[in-house]
Amino acid sequence: MKKLLIVTSVLLFSFASFAQKAERENIRKGNKEYRQQKYSTAEQRYKSAIKVNPNSKEAIYNLANTSYKQGRWDEALKGYEKYVSLEKQNPKNLGKAFHNMGNVYLRKHPSKDEKENYVEKAIDAYKQSLRINPDDDETRYNLAVAQKLRQDQGKGGGNNKNKDKNKDQKKDKDKNKQDQNKDKNQNQDKKDQQKQNQQDKQEQMSQSNAEQLLKAIEQDEKQTQDKIKQMKAAERKQKNDENRRNNKDW
């Protein structure tokens, strides 16, 4: 009986080691494909890692990134949300996940579903990120962009929900006015059409503003990443120079 228990334990340990190795190998290959901008093949690698370990935080987070790069916002958001629910040990990466969630929400703005205020959700996500990483300039910049969008929404014709409510009330009143003449109805229809056209133009302007601001975000993030790479290269060069000097002194 003891021998059977020992054999079973060895088999379980061997299986766990094999699974862990397969998970790490898929993540490693996925990361390589991601760096080469082969997002589709990287996605398959991360999915393979998740099959082995459904709670692989690194694979879940990186899979969300590949979805983001391919413009699949809902999938990306779902991945980031799952990662946030699992991450308990690495606050820095948790802050990055909230940052990326904010970017997704801005990408989904404006929404045809007026129940979803993605600008507000983006602001909340960026604030969450800054609570964790208060020195992150990129997140602070993106938060300012989202707040600017919210401000523009306020200027662009007021609250859409209140507009719809007022329209519904107006329709109810119109139903009760049985003796309203046709000319007034026609004039009212023209006014309603003009208001609708104006609202459509405002939504188009909001969409254009959002796209311009998002392009500014991406450009700012790229410049920041370039600066980080330059700083790291300078640090490596300095260390190499110091090592060479030390070797000469020896």
Short mmCIF file of C-alpha atoms in Angstrom, two decimals:
data_model
loop_
_atom_site.label_atom_id
_atom_site.label_comp_id
_atom_site.label_asym_id
_atom_site.label_seq_id
_atom_site.Cartn_x
_atom_site.Cartn_y
_atom_site.Cartn_z
CA MET A 1 0.00 0.00 0.00
CA LYS A 2 2.82 2.39 0.89
CA LYS A 3 4.56 1.57 -2.38
CA LEU A 4 1.36 2.36 -4.30
CA LEU A 5 1.10 5.73 -2.57
CA ILE A 6 4.72 6.52 -3.40
CA VAL A 7 4.25 5.61 -7.07
CA THR A 8 1.06 7.71 -7.29
CA SER A 9 2.84 10.70 -5.74
CA VAL A 10 5.71 10.38 -8.20
CA LEU A 11 3.31 10.24 -11.14
CA LEU A 12 1.40 13.30 -9.93
CA PHE A 13 4.63 15.22 -9.42
CA SER A 14 5.86 14.23 -12.88
CA PHE A 15 2.58 15.32 -14.49
CA ALA A 16 2.66 18.66 -12.66
CA SER A 17 6.25 19.26 -13.74
CA PHE A 18 5.40 18.42 -17.35
CA ALA A 19 2.36 20.74 -17.32
CA GLN A 20 4.37 23.59 -15.82
CA LYS A 21 7.09 23.11 -18.42
CA ALA A 22 4.52 23.11 -21.25
CA GLU A 23 2.92 26.28 -19.87
CA ARG A 24 6.25 28.12 -19.66
CA GLU A 25 7.32 26.95 -23.12
CA ASN A 26 4.10 28.19 -24.75
CA ILE A 27 4.34 31.55 -22.97
CA ARG A 28 7.99 31.93 -23.98
CA LYS A 29 7.21 31.20 -27.64
CA GLY A 30 4.13 33.42 -27.49
CA ASN A 31 6.19 36.31 -26.16
CA LYS A 32 8.66 35.87 -29.01
CA GLU A 33 5.86 35.93 -31.58
CA TYR A 34 4.32 38.97 -29.88
CA ARG A 35 7.58 40.93 -30.06
CA GLN A 36 7.67 40.13 -33.78
CA GLN A 37 4.09 41.48 -34.06
CA LYS A 38 2.80 38.03 -35.05
CA TYR A 39 -0.23 38.49 -32.83
CA SER A 40 -2.34 35.69 -34.28
CA THR A 41 0.28 32.99 -33.68
CA ALA A 42 1.15 34.49 -30.28
CA GLU A 43 -2.53 34.25 -29.40
CA GLN A 44 -2.55 30.51 -30.10
CA ARG A 45 0.52 30.01 -27.89
CA TYR A 46 -1.10 31.81 -24.97
CA LYS A 47 -4.31 29.83 -25.42
CA SER A 48 -2.28 26.61 -25.30
CA ALA A 49 -0.69 27.75 -22.04
CA ILE A 50 -4.14 28.53 -20.60
CA LYS A 51 -5.36 25.04 -21.55
CA VAL A 52 -2.60 23.61 -19.39
CA ASN A 53 -3.19 26.13 -16.59
CA PRO A 54 -6.53 28.02 -16.78
CA ASN A 55 -5.30 30.46 -14.11
CA SER A 56 -1.98 31.31 -15.75
CA LYS A 57 -1.86 35.03 -15.02
CA GLU A 58 0.92 35.78 -17.50
CA ALA A 59 -0.81 33.91 -20.33
CA ILE A 60 -4.19 35.54 -19.58
CA TYR A 61 -2.69 39.03 -19.50
CA ASN A 62 -0.64 38.54 -22.67
CA LEU A 63 -3.63 37.00 -24.48
CA ALA A 64 -5.62 40.12 -23.64
CA ASN A 65 -2.80 42.20 -25.13
CA THR A 66 -2.95 40.23 -28.40
CA SER A 67 -6.72 40.78 -28.57
CA TYR A 68 -6.13 44.50 -28.01
CA LYS A 69 -3.53 44.64 -30.79
CA GLN A 70 -6.00 42.96 -33.16
CA GLY A 71 -8.79 45.39 -32.30
CA ARG A 72 -10.99 42.88 -30.49
CA TRP A 73 -11.92 45.17 -27.62
CA ASP A 74 -14.49 42.96 -25.88
CA GLU A 75 -12.12 39.99 -25.77
CA ALA A 76 -9.29 42.19 -24.53
CA LEU A 77 -11.48 43.68 -21.80
CA LYS A 78 -12.64 40.23 -20.68
CA GLY A 79 -9.02 39.09 -20.43
CA TYR A 80 -7.90 42.12 -18.42
CA GLU A 81 -10.85 41.73 -16.06
CA LYS A 82 -9.95 38.09 -15.44
CA TYR A 83 -6.31 39.00 -14.84
CA VAL A 84 -7.32 41.70 -12.35
CA SER A 85 -9.43 39.15 -10.45
CA LEU A 86 -6.44 36.76 -10.21
CA GLU A 87 -3.49 39.09 -9.57
CA LYS A 88 -2.72 39.35 -5.85
CA GLN A 89 1.09 39.52 -5.80
CA ASN A 90 2.28 41.96 -8.47
CA PRO A 91 0.78 45.44 -7.98
CA LYS A 92 2.84 46.93 -10.82
CA ASN A 93 1.33 44.58 -13.40
CA LEU A 94 -2.10 45.09 -11.83
CA GLY A 95 -1.73 48.81 -12.44
CA LYS A 96 -0.79 48.13 -16.07
CA ALA A 97 -3.91 46.00 -16.51
CA PHE A 98 -6.14 48.83 -15.26
CA HIS A 99 -4.28 51.21 -17.61
CA ASN A 100 -4.99 48.92 -20.57
CA MET A 101 -8.64 48.56 -19.51
CA GLY A 102 -8.92 52.33 -19.66
CA ASN A 103 -7.52 52.29 -23.20
CA VAL A 104 -10.07 49.66 -24.23
CA TYR A 105 -12.94 51.70 -22.83
CA LEU A 106 -11.79 54.74 -24.82
CA ARG A 107 -11.57 52.58 -27.94
CA LYS A 108 -15.19 51.51 -27.40
CA HIS A 109 -16.34 55.15 -27.15
CA PRO A 110 -18.71 56.44 -28.35
CA SER A 111 -21.24 53.67 -27.80
CA LYS A 112 -24.59 53.31 -29.51
CA ASP A 113 -25.88 51.88 -26.23
CA GLU A 114 -26.45 54.98 -24.09
CA LYS A 115 -26.49 52.85 -20.94
CA GLU A 116 -22.75 52.32 -21.39
CA ASN A 117 -20.68 55.39 -20.60
CA TYR A 118 -17.25 54.18 -21.64
CA VAL A 119 -15.55 57.51 -20.98
CA GLU A 120 -16.55 57.32 -17.31
CA LYS A 121 -15.37 53.71 -17.15
CA ALA A 122 -12.05 54.72 -18.72
CA ILE A 123 -11.62 57.47 -16.12
CA ASP A 124 -12.33 55.00 -13.30
CA ALA A 125 -9.83 52.48 -14.72
CA TYR A 126 -7.08 55.10 -15.06
CA LYS A 127 -7.71 56.28 -11.50
CA GLN A 128 -7.43 52.69 -10.27
CA SER A 129 -4.14 52.37 -12.11
CA LEU A 130 -2.79 55.60 -10.60
CA ARG A 131 -3.73 54.48 -7.10
CA ILE A 132 -1.39 51.53 -7.64
CA ASN A 133 1.29 53.26 -9.77
CA PRO A 134 0.99 56.97 -8.86
CA ASP A 135 4.17 57.90 -10.79
CA ASP A 136 2.97 56.53 -14.15
CA ASP A 137 3.01 59.55 -16.48
CA GLU A 138 1.36 57.65 -19.35
CA THR A 139 -1.68 56.81 -17.23
CA ARG A 140 -1.88 60.36 -15.94
CA TYR A 141 -1.83 61.65 -19.52
CA ASN A 142 -4.52 59.19 -20.62
CA LEU A 143 -6.67 60.18 -17.65
CA ALA A 144 -6.44 63.81 -18.77
CA VAL A 145 -7.50 62.77 -22.28
CA ALA A 146 -10.53 60.88 -20.94
CA GLN A 147 -11.51 63.82 -18.75
CA LYS A 148 -11.23 66.12 -21.79
CA LEU A 149 -13.56 63.79 -23.71
CA ARG A 150 -16.06 63.91 -20.85
CA GLN A 151 -15.86 67.70 -20.86
CA ASP A 152 -16.46 67.78 -24.63
CA GLN A 153 -19.47 65.51 -24.19
CA GLY A 154 -20.95 67.99 -21.75
CA LYS A 155 -20.48 70.84 -24.22
CA GLY A 156 -21.79 68.84 -27.16
CA GLY A 157 -25.51 69.19 -26.57
CA GLY A 158 -26.04 68.06 -23.00
CA ASN A 159 -27.22 64.75 -21.64
CA ASN A 160 -28.60 62.41 -24.31
CA LYS A 161 -30.71 60.52 -21.80
CA ASN A 162 -32.50 63.70 -20.76
CA LYS A 163 -33.05 64.51 -24.43
CA ASP A 164 -34.69 61.14 -25.02
CA LYS A 165 -36.84 61.53 -21.92
CA ASN A 166 -37.99 64.95 -23.10
CA LYS A 167 -38.78 63.55 -26.54
CA ASP A 168 -40.89 60.76 -25.00
CA GLN A 169 -42.81 63.28 -22.90
CA LYS A 170 -43.35 65.41 -25.98
CA LYS A 171 -44.74 62.43 -27.91
CA ASP A 172 -47.20 61.70 -25.09
CA LYS A 173 -48.42 65.28 -25.16
CA ASP A 174 -48.78 65.15 -28.93
CA LYS A 175 -51.01 62.07 -28.64
CA ASN A 176 -53.38 63.97 -26.35
CA LYS A 177 -53.71 66.90 -28.77
CA GLN A 178 -56.21 65.46 -31.23
CA ASP A 179 -57.03 68.84 -32.84
CA GLN A 180 -53.46 69.82 -33.70
CA ASN A 181 -53.39 71.01 -37.33
CA LYS A 182 -51.26 69.40 -40.03
CA ASP A 183 -49.08 72.43 -40.68
CA LYS A 184 -47.88 72.45 -37.08
CA ASN A 185 -47.16 68.74 -37.28
CA GLN A 186 -45.11 69.24 -40.42
CA ASN A 187 -43.19 72.11 -38.85
CA GLN A 188 -42.55 70.04 -35.76
CA ASP A 189 -41.33 67.13 -37.86
CA LYS A 190 -38.88 69.44 -39.59
CA LYS A 191 -37.62 70.73 -36.24
CA ASP A 192 -37.23 67.20 -34.91
CA GLN A 193 -35.33 66.21 -38.05
CA GLN A 194 -33.06 69.23 -37.70
CA LYS A 195 -32.38 68.35 -34.07
CA GLN A 196 -31.63 64.75 -35.04
CA ASN A 197 -29.25 65.89 -37.79
CA GLN A 198 -27.53 68.21 -35.33
CA GLN A 199 -27.18 65.40 -32.80
CA ASP A 200 -25.75 63.08 -35.48
CA LYS A 201 -23.17 65.74 -36.39
CA GLN A 202 -22.22 66.15 -32.73
CA GLU A 203 -21.77 62.38 -32.36
CA GLN A 204 -19.58 62.36 -35.49
CA MET A 205 -17.49 65.18 -34.04
CA SER A 206 -17.21 63.28 -30.77
CA GLN A 207 -16.07 60.18 -32.68
CA SER A 208 -13.50 62.25 -34.59
CA ASN A 209 -12.23 63.87 -31.39
CA ALA A 210 -11.93 60.49 -29.71
CA GLU A 211 -9.92 59.06 -32.61
CA GLN A 212 -7.57 62.05 -32.64
CA LEU A 213 -7.03 61.84 -28.89
CA LEU A 214 -6.43 58.08 -29.07
CA LYS A 215 -3.82 58.61 -31.77
CA ALA A 216 -2.18 61.12 -29.47
CA ILE A 217 -2.19 58.52 -26.69
CA GLU A 218 -0.52 55.91 -28.90
CA GLN A 219 2.10 58.39 -30.10
CA ASP A 220 2.83 59.50 -26.54
CA GLU A 221 3.15 55.89 -25.36
CA LYS A 222 5.52 55.08 -28.25
CA GLN A 223 7.71 58.06 -27.40
CA THR A 224 7.80 57.04 -23.76
CA GLN A 225 8.80 53.47 -24.67
CA ASP A 226 11.55 54.82 -26.94
CA LYS A 227 12.88 56.94 -24.08
CA ILE A 228 12.89 53.92 -21.77
CA LYS A 229 14.82 51.88 -24.34
CA GLN A 230 17.37 54.68 -24.73
CA MET A 231 17.82 54.92 -20.96
CA LYS A 232 18.33 51.16 -20.66
CA ALA A 233 20.84 51.19 -23.52
CA ALA A 234 22.74 54.02 -21.82
CA GLU A 235 22.77 52.10 -18.53
CA ARG A 236 24.12 48.97 -20.25
CA LYS A 237 26.82 51.01 -21.99
CA GLN A 238 27.83 52.61 -18.69
CA LYS A 239 28.06 49.21 -16.98
CA ASN A 240 30.12 47.78 -19.85
CA ASP A 241 32.49 50.76 -19.69
CA GLU A 242 32.88 50.31 -15.93
CA ASN A 243 33.57 46.59 -16.36
CA ARG A 244 36.23 47.29 -18.97
CA ARG A 245 37.90 49.84 -16.71
CA ASN A 246 37.84 47.41 -13.79
CA ASN A 247 39.38 44.68 -15.92
CA LYS A 248 42.17 47.03 -17.03
CA ASP A 249 42.89 48.05 -13.43
CA TRP A 250 43.14 44.40 -12.45
#
